[in-house]
Amino acid sequence: STTIRFDRKPQQPRVTLLNAARVQGLAARTRAYLAGRGFSGAKIGDAPAVRRQSAIVYASPDSARAERLAAQFGFALERTESAKAGVVILLGRDAARDAPLRPKA
């Protein structure tokens, strides 16, 4: 008899997309865009305040993931000393003008 033991792979920090532009569907379209580039499982929601410029907010342990995401969009990186793992992308009004994130006609 052979016993097979599976080790759980540590779960990568989540990506959260928050619509800070108040443009309907922006976070959902961005999630689909990222899923096509290997960033699946992103959560979406609305940011508490409107922003003109988008930003990627991350804690130090998530810097590599944040930099990979910044390369997809060119958004500014904002490091925080939060103990909470994960990366939050605040989608500002500039993101609503990005061609890949606009609604398809």
Short mmCIF file of N, CA and C in Angstrom, two decimals:
data_model
loop_
_atom_site.label_atom_id
_atom_site.label_comp_id
_atom_site.label_asym_id
_atom_site.label_seq_id
_atom_site.Cartn_x
_atom_site.Cartn_y
_atom_site.Cartn_z
N SER A 1 0.84 -1.17 0.00
CA SER A 1 0.00 0.00 0.00
C SER A 1 0.89 1.24 0.00
N THR A 2 0.50 2.23 -0.78
CA THR A 2 1.25 3.48 -0.88
C THR A 2 0.36 4.62 -0.40
N THR A 3 0.96 5.47 0.39
CA THR A 3 0.23 6.64 0.86
C THR A 3 0.73 7.85 0.11
N ILE A 4 -0.21 8.58 -0.46
CA ILE A 4 0.14 9.80 -1.19
C ILE A 4 -0.34 10.98 -0.36
N ARG A 5 0.58 11.86 -0.10
CA ARG A 5 0.23 13.06 0.67
C ARG A 5 0.37 14.28 -0.23
N PHE A 6 -0.65 15.08 -0.28
CA PHE A 6 -0.63 16.29 -1.08
C PHE A 6 -0.36 17.47 -0.18
N ASP A 7 0.61 18.25 -0.56
CA ASP A 7 0.88 19.48 0.17
C ASP A 7 0.09 20.60 -0.46
N ARG A 8 -0.49 21.41 0.38
CA ARG A 8 -1.22 22.57 -0.14
C ARG A 8 -0.24 23.63 -0.55
N LYS A 9 -0.46 24.13 -1.73
CA LYS A 9 0.35 25.23 -2.22
C LYS A 9 -0.10 26.50 -1.50
N PRO A 10 0.83 27.27 -0.96
CA PRO A 10 0.40 28.49 -0.30
C PRO A 10 -0.34 29.39 -1.28
N GLN A 11 -1.48 29.88 -0.85
CA GLN A 11 -2.30 30.71 -1.72
C GLN A 11 -1.65 32.07 -1.92
N GLN A 12 -1.57 32.47 -3.17
CA GLN A 12 -0.99 33.78 -3.47
C GLN A 12 -1.94 34.87 -2.99
N PRO A 13 -1.38 35.98 -2.61
CA PRO A 13 -2.25 37.09 -2.20
C PRO A 13 -3.20 37.46 -3.33
N ARG A 14 -4.38 37.78 -2.96
CA ARG A 14 -5.40 38.16 -3.93
C ARG A 14 -5.15 39.53 -4.52
N VAL A 15 -5.73 39.70 -5.69
CA VAL A 15 -5.76 41.02 -6.31
C VAL A 15 -7.19 41.52 -6.17
N THR A 16 -7.34 42.73 -5.68
CA THR A 16 -8.65 43.35 -5.54
C THR A 16 -8.70 44.57 -6.44
N LEU A 17 -9.70 44.64 -7.27
CA LEU A 17 -9.89 45.76 -8.18
C LEU A 17 -11.03 46.63 -7.65
N LEU A 18 -10.72 47.88 -7.35
CA LEU A 18 -11.74 48.79 -6.84
C LEU A 18 -11.97 49.91 -7.84
N ASN A 19 -13.23 50.07 -8.24
CA ASN A 19 -13.62 51.09 -9.20
C ASN A 19 -13.65 52.44 -8.50
N ALA A 20 -12.65 53.25 -8.77
CA ALA A 20 -12.59 54.60 -8.18
C ALA A 20 -12.92 55.65 -9.24
N ALA A 21 -13.45 55.21 -10.37
CA ALA A 21 -13.80 56.13 -11.45
C ALA A 21 -15.31 56.32 -11.54
N ARG A 22 -16.05 55.43 -10.90
CA ARG A 22 -17.51 55.44 -10.96
C ARG A 22 -18.01 55.24 -12.40
N VAL A 23 -17.27 54.43 -13.15
CA VAL A 23 -17.66 54.06 -14.51
C VAL A 23 -18.17 52.63 -14.45
N GLN A 24 -19.44 52.45 -14.78
CA GLN A 24 -20.07 51.14 -14.67
C GLN A 24 -19.31 50.06 -15.43
N GLY A 25 -19.01 48.95 -14.75
CA GLY A 25 -18.39 47.79 -15.38
C GLY A 25 -16.88 47.86 -15.50
N LEU A 26 -16.25 48.94 -15.05
CA LEU A 26 -14.80 49.09 -15.21
C LEU A 26 -14.02 47.99 -14.48
N ALA A 27 -14.40 47.70 -13.24
CA ALA A 27 -13.69 46.66 -12.48
C ALA A 27 -13.89 45.29 -13.12
N ALA A 28 -15.08 45.00 -13.60
CA ALA A 28 -15.35 43.70 -14.23
C ALA A 28 -14.57 43.55 -15.54
N ARG A 29 -14.51 44.60 -16.34
CA ARG A 29 -13.73 44.54 -17.58
C ARG A 29 -12.24 44.38 -17.28
N THR A 30 -11.77 45.03 -16.23
CA THR A 30 -10.36 44.92 -15.86
C THR A 30 -10.06 43.51 -15.37
N ARG A 31 -10.98 42.91 -14.61
CA ARG A 31 -10.80 41.53 -14.16
C ARG A 31 -10.68 40.59 -15.35
N ALA A 32 -11.52 40.75 -16.36
CA ALA A 32 -11.46 39.91 -17.55
C ALA A 32 -10.14 40.12 -18.29
N TYR A 33 -9.69 41.37 -18.38
CA TYR A 33 -8.42 41.69 -19.03
C TYR A 33 -7.26 41.00 -18.31
N LEU A 34 -7.25 41.07 -16.99
CA LEU A 34 -6.18 40.44 -16.21
C LEU A 34 -6.24 38.92 -16.27
N ALA A 35 -7.45 38.36 -16.28
CA ALA A 35 -7.58 36.90 -16.36
C ALA A 35 -6.96 36.37 -17.65
N GLY A 36 -7.07 37.12 -18.71
CA GLY A 36 -6.44 36.73 -19.98
C GLY A 36 -4.93 36.82 -19.95
N ARG A 37 -4.39 37.41 -18.90
CA ARG A 37 -2.95 37.55 -18.75
C ARG A 37 -2.41 36.79 -17.55
N GLY A 38 -3.19 35.85 -17.04
CA GLY A 38 -2.72 34.97 -15.97
C GLY A 38 -3.00 35.43 -14.56
N PHE A 39 -3.71 36.50 -14.37
CA PHE A 39 -4.07 36.98 -13.04
C PHE A 39 -5.53 36.65 -12.78
N SER A 40 -5.80 35.41 -12.44
CA SER A 40 -7.20 35.02 -12.25
C SER A 40 -7.59 35.14 -10.78
N GLY A 41 -8.88 35.15 -10.54
CA GLY A 41 -9.41 35.16 -9.19
C GLY A 41 -9.46 36.52 -8.53
N ALA A 42 -9.38 37.59 -9.30
CA ALA A 42 -9.44 38.93 -8.72
C ALA A 42 -10.84 39.24 -8.20
N LYS A 43 -10.90 39.89 -7.06
CA LYS A 43 -12.17 40.35 -6.50
C LYS A 43 -12.41 41.78 -7.00
N ILE A 44 -13.68 42.15 -7.10
CA ILE A 44 -13.99 43.51 -7.55
C ILE A 44 -14.92 44.20 -6.57
N GLY A 45 -14.92 45.53 -6.65
CA GLY A 45 -15.80 46.32 -5.79
C GLY A 45 -15.65 47.79 -6.13
N ASP A 46 -16.27 48.61 -5.32
CA ASP A 46 -16.19 50.06 -5.51
C ASP A 46 -15.29 50.66 -4.44
N ALA A 47 -14.47 51.61 -4.84
CA ALA A 47 -13.62 52.34 -3.90
C ALA A 47 -14.46 53.34 -3.13
N PRO A 48 -14.04 53.70 -1.93
CA PRO A 48 -14.82 54.65 -1.15
C PRO A 48 -14.80 56.07 -1.71
N ALA A 49 -13.81 56.40 -2.53
CA ALA A 49 -13.70 57.76 -3.06
C ALA A 49 -13.29 57.71 -4.53
N VAL A 50 -13.64 58.74 -5.27
CA VAL A 50 -13.27 58.86 -6.68
C VAL A 50 -11.83 59.32 -6.77
N ARG A 51 -11.09 58.77 -7.75
CA ARG A 51 -9.70 59.16 -7.99
C ARG A 51 -9.53 59.52 -9.45
N ARG A 52 -8.67 60.48 -9.71
CA ARG A 52 -8.33 60.83 -11.10
C ARG A 52 -7.31 59.85 -11.65
N GLN A 53 -6.30 59.52 -10.84
CA GLN A 53 -5.21 58.65 -11.29
C GLN A 53 -5.31 57.29 -10.61
N SER A 54 -5.08 56.25 -11.37
CA SER A 54 -5.10 54.89 -10.83
C SER A 54 -3.82 54.64 -10.04
N ALA A 55 -3.90 53.67 -9.14
CA ALA A 55 -2.73 53.30 -8.34
C ALA A 55 -2.83 51.85 -7.93
N ILE A 56 -1.67 51.25 -7.73
CA ILE A 56 -1.58 49.88 -7.23
C ILE A 56 -1.02 49.97 -5.82
N VAL A 57 -1.82 49.58 -4.84
CA VAL A 57 -1.44 49.67 -3.43
C VAL A 57 -1.06 48.26 -2.96
N TYR A 58 0.10 48.15 -2.31
CA TYR A 58 0.60 46.84 -1.91
C TYR A 58 1.45 46.97 -0.65
N ALA A 59 1.63 45.84 0.04
CA ALA A 59 2.54 45.76 1.17
C ALA A 59 3.87 45.19 0.67
N SER A 60 4.93 45.40 1.42
CA SER A 60 6.28 44.98 1.00
C SER A 60 6.37 43.53 0.50
N PRO A 61 5.76 42.55 1.18
CA PRO A 61 5.90 41.16 0.69
C PRO A 61 5.27 40.94 -0.69
N ASP A 62 4.39 41.82 -1.13
CA ASP A 62 3.70 41.66 -2.41
C ASP A 62 4.31 42.52 -3.51
N SER A 63 5.52 43.01 -3.31
CA SER A 63 6.10 43.96 -4.27
C SER A 63 6.31 43.35 -5.65
N ALA A 64 6.72 42.09 -5.75
CA ALA A 64 6.95 41.48 -7.06
C ALA A 64 5.64 41.39 -7.85
N ARG A 65 4.58 40.98 -7.18
CA ARG A 65 3.28 40.87 -7.85
C ARG A 65 2.78 42.26 -8.27
N ALA A 66 2.95 43.24 -7.41
CA ALA A 66 2.52 44.61 -7.73
C ALA A 66 3.28 45.14 -8.94
N GLU A 67 4.57 44.86 -9.01
CA GLU A 67 5.36 45.32 -10.15
C GLU A 67 4.93 44.65 -11.44
N ARG A 68 4.58 43.36 -11.37
CA ARG A 68 4.08 42.67 -12.58
C ARG A 68 2.76 43.29 -13.04
N LEU A 69 1.90 43.64 -12.10
CA LEU A 69 0.63 44.28 -12.45
C LEU A 69 0.86 45.68 -13.00
N ALA A 70 1.79 46.41 -12.43
CA ALA A 70 2.09 47.76 -12.92
C ALA A 70 2.59 47.70 -14.36
N ALA A 71 3.31 46.65 -14.71
CA ALA A 71 3.80 46.49 -16.08
C ALA A 71 2.64 46.30 -17.07
N GLN A 72 1.51 45.78 -16.60
CA GLN A 72 0.34 45.58 -17.47
C GLN A 72 -0.33 46.91 -17.82
N PHE A 73 -0.29 47.86 -16.89
CA PHE A 73 -1.05 49.09 -17.03
C PHE A 73 -0.24 50.37 -17.05
N GLY A 74 0.86 50.41 -16.32
CA GLY A 74 1.61 51.64 -16.17
C GLY A 74 1.08 52.50 -15.02
N PHE A 75 0.29 51.92 -14.13
CA PHE A 75 -0.22 52.66 -12.98
C PHE A 75 0.88 52.87 -11.95
N ALA A 76 0.73 53.93 -11.16
CA ALA A 76 1.70 54.23 -10.10
C ALA A 76 1.61 53.18 -8.99
N LEU A 77 2.76 52.90 -8.38
CA LEU A 77 2.81 51.98 -7.25
C LEU A 77 2.80 52.78 -5.95
N GLU A 78 2.00 52.32 -4.99
CA GLU A 78 1.94 52.97 -3.67
C GLU A 78 2.11 51.89 -2.61
N ARG A 79 3.28 51.86 -1.98
CA ARG A 79 3.53 50.87 -0.94
C ARG A 79 2.91 51.32 0.38
N THR A 80 2.33 50.37 1.09
CA THR A 80 1.74 50.65 2.39
C THR A 80 2.35 49.69 3.40
N GLU A 81 2.32 50.04 4.64
CA GLU A 81 2.86 49.17 5.69
C GLU A 81 1.76 48.35 6.34
N SER A 82 0.71 48.08 5.59
CA SER A 82 -0.41 47.28 6.08
C SER A 82 0.03 45.84 6.31
N ALA A 83 -0.55 45.22 7.32
CA ALA A 83 -0.25 43.82 7.60
C ALA A 83 -1.09 42.90 6.71
N LYS A 84 -2.06 43.46 6.02
CA LYS A 84 -2.95 42.68 5.18
C LYS A 84 -2.26 42.33 3.86
N ALA A 85 -2.25 41.04 3.52
CA ALA A 85 -1.61 40.59 2.28
C ALA A 85 -2.52 40.88 1.10
N GLY A 86 -1.91 41.03 -0.05
CA GLY A 86 -2.66 41.24 -1.27
C GLY A 86 -2.33 42.57 -1.93
N VAL A 87 -2.87 42.71 -3.11
CA VAL A 87 -2.64 43.91 -3.91
C VAL A 87 -4.00 44.51 -4.24
N VAL A 88 -4.12 45.82 -4.09
CA VAL A 88 -5.36 46.53 -4.41
C VAL A 88 -5.07 47.49 -5.56
N ILE A 89 -5.84 47.36 -6.63
CA ILE A 89 -5.72 48.27 -7.75
C ILE A 89 -6.90 49.23 -7.69
N LEU A 90 -6.58 50.50 -7.49
CA LEU A 90 -7.60 51.55 -7.48
C LEU A 90 -7.72 52.09 -8.90
N LEU A 91 -8.82 51.78 -9.55
CA LEU A 91 -9.03 52.16 -10.95
C LEU A 91 -9.61 53.56 -11.03
N GLY A 92 -8.78 54.52 -11.35
CA GLY A 92 -9.21 55.91 -11.44
C GLY A 92 -9.78 56.25 -12.81
N ARG A 93 -10.09 57.51 -12.98
CA ARG A 93 -10.68 57.97 -14.25
C ARG A 93 -9.74 57.75 -15.44
N ASP A 94 -8.43 57.74 -15.20
CA ASP A 94 -7.50 57.47 -16.30
C ASP A 94 -7.66 56.05 -16.83
N ALA A 95 -8.00 55.10 -15.96
CA ALA A 95 -8.19 53.71 -16.40
C ALA A 95 -9.41 53.58 -17.30
N ALA A 96 -10.42 54.40 -17.05
CA ALA A 96 -11.64 54.34 -17.86
C ALA A 96 -11.37 54.77 -19.30
N ARG A 97 -10.27 55.49 -19.52
CA ARG A 97 -9.92 55.93 -20.87
C ARG A 97 -8.98 54.96 -21.58
N ASP A 98 -8.43 53.95 -20.85
CA ASP A 98 -7.54 52.97 -21.48
C ASP A 98 -8.32 52.11 -22.47
N ALA A 99 -7.82 52.01 -23.69
CA ALA A 99 -8.51 51.27 -24.74
C ALA A 99 -8.87 49.84 -24.35
N PRO A 100 -7.96 49.05 -23.75
CA PRO A 100 -8.33 47.67 -23.43
C PRO A 100 -9.42 47.56 -22.37
N LEU A 101 -9.66 48.62 -21.61
CA LEU A 101 -10.64 48.56 -20.52
C LEU A 101 -11.97 49.22 -20.86
N ARG A 102 -12.07 49.77 -22.07
CA ARG A 102 -13.33 50.39 -22.49
C ARG A 102 -14.33 49.32 -22.91
N PRO A 103 -15.62 49.62 -22.79
CA PRO A 103 -16.63 48.63 -23.20
C PRO A 103 -16.55 48.38 -24.71
N LYS A 104 -16.80 47.15 -25.08
CA LYS A 104 -16.82 46.79 -26.51
C LYS A 104 -18.17 47.18 -27.08
N ALA A 105 -18.16 47.77 -28.27
CA ALA A 105 -19.41 48.21 -28.90
C ALA A 105 -20.20 47.06 -29.46
#
